[in-house]
Amino acid sequence: MRPLTYYVGSSLDGFIAGPGGEIEHYPFGEDHLAQVVEDHPEVLPGHVRRAVGADDRPNVRFDTVVMGWDTYRPALEAGIGSPYPHLRQVVASRTRTPSDPAVEHTADALRTVRELKEQDGAGLYLAGGGRLAASLADEIDELVVKVYPVLQGQGVPAFGGPFHPRAFTLTGSRAFSSGAVVLSYVRRR
């Protein structure tokens, strides 16, 4: 079965973006970028891969990205209809449908993720956001959390759902010059 990995950046107080979707305040150093390019180049959108010279890097862990509309929208507003051309792209939304033929749509993210997990292939990258992650929490097998040394006070929570504890086991940690720490976890079953 293909694992679903929620690969996400977060403030110290658990927000993945500001109230208006802001992420510019998260520090991201060269050593952190080098780690992403080496270990997870497929999580970089296509235009970013080209900009950092990683366009020719093969996908390491994932062949599919699942994202909510609010995660997809910034690319769309920048004129990029297919932000992850190196991956199979699925946008989950009950109210909007992507118009780019390279991007699949689902109104039922849970059903779609369960079907994707049963198919052959590499891992599934959950790109967010918080409400989508909460709706898929029972399907998340791994977490890769980039914790940035920032307190926000409010914003988009990493998991925007009801109280329902789920246990994970730490499998790795790495600190960067910016003060960010990347923590990796697997689901305790």
GROMACS .gro file of C-alpha atoms in nm:
model
  189
    1MET     CA    1   0.000   0.000   0.000
    2ARG     CA    2   0.129   0.345  -0.092
    3PRO     CA    3   0.190   0.572   0.208
    4LEU     CA    4   0.030   0.916   0.241
    5THR     CA    5   0.283   1.169   0.374
    6TYR     CA    6   0.176   1.508   0.504
    7TYR     CA    7   0.482   1.720   0.418
    8VAL     CA    8   0.416   2.061   0.570
    9GLY     CA    9   0.578   2.371   0.716
   10SER     CA   10   0.457   2.503   1.050
   11SER     CA   11   0.518   2.784   1.296
   12LEU     CA   12   0.615   2.695   1.653
   13ASP     CA   13   0.251   2.737   1.753
   14GLY     CA   14   0.116   2.499   1.487
   15PHE     CA   15   0.009   2.724   1.199
   16ILE     CA   16   0.095   2.643   0.837
   17ALA     CA   17   0.020   2.995   0.712
   18GLY     CA   18  -0.098   3.331   0.833
   19PRO     CA   19  -0.468   3.426   0.839
   20GLY     CA   20  -0.448   3.535   0.474
   21GLY     CA   21  -0.229   3.243   0.361
   22GLU     CA   22   0.101   3.424   0.427
   23ILE     CA   23   0.416   3.208   0.441
   24GLU     CA   24   0.684   3.467   0.356
   25HIS     CA   25   0.777   3.507   0.723
   26TYR     CA   26   0.915   3.151   0.745
   27PRO     CA   27   1.297   3.156   0.721
   28PHE     CA   28   1.438   2.920   0.460
   29GLY     CA   29   1.818   2.893   0.429
   30GLU     CA   30   2.045   2.750   0.162
   31ASP     CA   31   2.122   2.440   0.370
   32HIS     CA   32   1.751   2.368   0.405
   33LEU     CA   33   1.696   2.411   0.030
   34ALA     CA   34   1.987   2.174  -0.040
   35GLN     CA   35   1.824   1.913   0.186
   36VAL     CA   36   1.488   1.945   0.009
   37VAL     CA   37   1.652   1.916  -0.334
   38GLU     CA   38   1.843   1.608  -0.220
   39ASP     CA   39   1.573   1.424  -0.021
   40HIS     CA   40   1.238   1.546  -0.156
   41PRO     CA   41   1.286   1.732  -0.488
   42GLU     CA   42   0.934   1.641  -0.596
   43VAL     CA   43   0.776   1.865  -0.328
   44LEU     CA   44   0.910   2.168  -0.511
   45PRO     CA   45   0.670   2.310  -0.771
   46GLY     CA   46   0.796   2.289  -1.129
   47HIS     CA   47   0.885   2.658  -1.160
   48VAL     CA   48   1.084   2.642  -0.833
   49ARG     CA   49   1.266   2.325  -0.946
   50ARG     CA   50   1.377   2.511  -1.261
   51ALA     CA   51   1.482   2.820  -1.064
   52VAL     CA   52   1.706   2.621  -0.828
   53GLY     CA   53   1.853   2.396  -1.098
   54ALA     CA   54   1.672   2.082  -0.982
   55ASP     CA   55   1.452   2.032  -1.287
   56ASP     CA   56   1.644   1.719  -1.388
   57ARG     CA   57   1.630   1.557  -1.042
   58PRO     CA   58   1.424   1.239  -1.037
   59ASN     CA   59   1.137   1.204  -0.792
   60VAL     CA   60   1.263   1.031  -0.479
   61ARG     CA   61   0.956   0.936  -0.272
   62PHE     CA   62   0.637   1.062  -0.434
   63ASP     CA   63   0.464   1.034  -0.770
   64THR     CA   64   0.132   1.197  -0.673
   65VAL     CA   65   0.040   1.520  -0.493
   66VAL     CA   66  -0.296   1.578  -0.326
   67MET     CA   67  -0.379   1.938  -0.234
   68GLY     CA   68  -0.673   2.150  -0.132
   69TRP     CA   69  -0.798   2.446  -0.334
   70ASP     CA   70  -0.629   2.702  -0.106
   71THR     CA   71  -0.294   2.531  -0.168
   72TYR     CA   72  -0.356   2.519  -0.543
   73ARG     CA   73  -0.492   2.875  -0.574
   74PRO     CA   74  -0.160   3.072  -0.545
   75ALA     CA   75  -0.017   2.889  -0.847
   76LEU     CA   76  -0.337   2.948  -1.039
   77GLU     CA   77  -0.329   3.319  -0.953
   78ALA     CA   78   0.031   3.330  -1.083
   79GLY     CA   79  -0.085   3.181  -1.414
   80ILE     CA   80   0.040   2.830  -1.338
   81GLY     CA   81  -0.238   2.579  -1.396
   82SER     CA   82  -0.017   2.274  -1.340
   83PRO     CA   83   0.217   2.355  -1.047
   84TYR     CA   84   0.363   2.003  -1.012
   85PRO     CA   85   0.404   1.882  -1.372
   86HIS     CA   86   0.647   1.612  -1.254
   87LEU     CA   87   0.372   1.452  -1.039
   88ARG     CA   88   0.018   1.328  -1.081
   89GLN     CA   89  -0.182   1.621  -0.938
   90VAL     CA   90  -0.513   1.592  -0.755
   91VAL     CA   91  -0.700   1.896  -0.623
   92ALA     CA   92  -0.967   1.834  -0.361
   93SER     CA   93  -1.253   2.081  -0.362
   94ARG     CA   94  -1.628   2.055  -0.319
   95THR     CA   95  -1.693   2.389  -0.488
   96ARG     CA   96  -1.427   2.447  -0.756
   97THR     CA   97  -1.281   2.244  -1.042
   98PRO     CA   98  -0.935   2.304  -1.195
   99SER     CA   99  -0.948   2.378  -1.567
  100ASP     CA  100  -0.599   2.248  -1.651
  101PRO     CA  101  -0.625   1.897  -1.805
  102ALA     CA  102  -0.306   1.792  -1.621
  103VAL     CA  103  -0.477   1.844  -1.284
  104GLU     CA  104  -0.735   1.596  -1.160
  105HIS     CA  105  -1.026   1.698  -0.940
  106THR     CA  106  -1.202   1.522  -0.654
  107ALA     CA  107  -1.495   1.632  -0.443
  108ASP     CA  108  -1.436   1.330  -0.214
  109ALA     CA  109  -1.075   1.344  -0.096
  110LEU     CA  110  -1.107   1.056   0.148
  111ARG     CA  111  -1.241   0.815  -0.115
  112THR     CA  112  -0.983   0.931  -0.370
  113VAL     CA  113  -0.690   0.892  -0.130
  114ARG     CA  114  -0.804   0.545  -0.029
  115GLU     CA  115  -0.823   0.449  -0.398
  116LEU     CA  116  -0.480   0.601  -0.471
  117LYS     CA  117  -0.325   0.411  -0.179
  118GLU     CA  118  -0.444   0.083  -0.334
  119GLN     CA  119  -0.287   0.158  -0.672
  120ASP     CA  120   0.069   0.074  -0.773
  121GLY     CA  121   0.322   0.353  -0.754
  122ALA     CA  122   0.534   0.562  -0.523
  123GLY     CA  123   0.415   0.756  -0.220
  124LEU     CA  124   0.144   1.018  -0.202
  125TYR     CA  125   0.239   1.373  -0.103
  126LEU     CA  126  -0.029   1.562   0.089
  127ALA     CA  127   0.047   1.929   0.029
  128GLY     CA  128  -0.230   2.068   0.247
  129GLY     CA  129  -0.406   2.257   0.378
  130GLY     CA  130  -0.517   2.213   0.733
  131ARG     CA  131  -0.883   2.127   0.675
  132LEU     CA  132  -0.789   1.873   0.409
  133ALA     CA  133  -0.525   1.721   0.639
  134ALA     CA  134  -0.783   1.692   0.917
  135SER     CA  135  -1.027   1.517   0.684
  136LEU     CA  136  -0.753   1.271   0.584
  137ALA     CA  137  -0.592   1.231   0.929
  138ASP     CA  138  -0.677   0.862   0.959
  139GLU     CA  139  -0.511   0.796   0.621
  140ILE     CA  140  -0.185   0.981   0.700
  141ASP     CA  141   0.099   0.731   0.739
  142GLU     CA  142   0.391   0.973   0.770
  143LEU     CA  143   0.450   1.333   0.873
  144VAL     CA  144   0.740   1.550   0.764
  145VAL     CA  145   0.703   1.875   0.957
  146LYS     CA  146   0.929   2.172   0.891
  147VAL     CA  147   0.903   2.371   1.215
  148TYR     CA  148   1.004   2.734   1.166
  149PRO     CA  149   1.126   2.946   1.463
  150VAL     CA  150   0.827   3.180   1.445
  151LEU     CA  151   0.527   3.238   1.671
  152GLN     CA  152   0.222   3.360   1.479
  153GLY     CA  153  -0.061   3.377   1.728
  154GLN     CA  154  -0.317   3.288   1.461
  155GLY     CA  155  -0.347   3.155   1.111
  156VAL     CA  156  -0.425   2.833   0.928
  157PRO     CA  157  -0.382   2.537   1.169
  158ALA     CA  158  -0.183   2.234   1.053
  159PHE     CA  159  -0.489   2.021   1.131
  160GLY     CA  160  -0.818   2.207   1.137
  161GLY     CA  161  -1.038   1.936   1.283
  162PRO     CA  162  -1.192   1.807   1.605
  163PHE     CA  163  -0.998   1.671   1.902
  164HIS     CA  164  -0.895   1.315   1.814
  165PRO     CA  165  -0.541   1.213   1.926
  166ARG     CA  166  -0.339   0.991   1.692
  167ALA     CA  167   0.008   0.867   1.788
  168PHE     CA  168   0.322   0.892   1.571
  169THR     CA  169   0.682   0.779   1.628
  170LEU     CA  170   0.975   1.011   1.559
  171THR     CA  171   1.203   0.867   1.289
  172GLY     CA  172   1.433   1.161   1.224
  173SER     CA  173   1.521   1.521   1.297
  174ARG     CA  174   1.747   1.775   1.137
  175ALA     CA  175   1.823   2.136   1.229
  176PHE     CA  176   1.916   2.412   0.984
  177SER     CA  177   2.106   2.741   1.002
  178SER     CA  178   1.778   2.938   0.983
  179GLY     CA  179   1.664   2.780   1.309
  180ALA     CA  180   1.414   2.558   1.128
  181VAL     CA  181   1.393   2.192   1.227
  182VAL     CA  182   1.257   1.913   1.008
  183LEU     CA  183   1.092   1.634   1.205
  184SER     CA  184   0.991   1.302   1.047
  185TYR     CA  185   0.732   1.068   1.197
  186VAL     CA  186   0.556   0.744   1.108
  187ARG     CA  187   0.208   0.649   1.224
  188ARG     CA  188   0.199   0.423   1.526
  189ARG     CA  189  -0.048   0.147   1.436
   0.00000   0.00000   0.00000
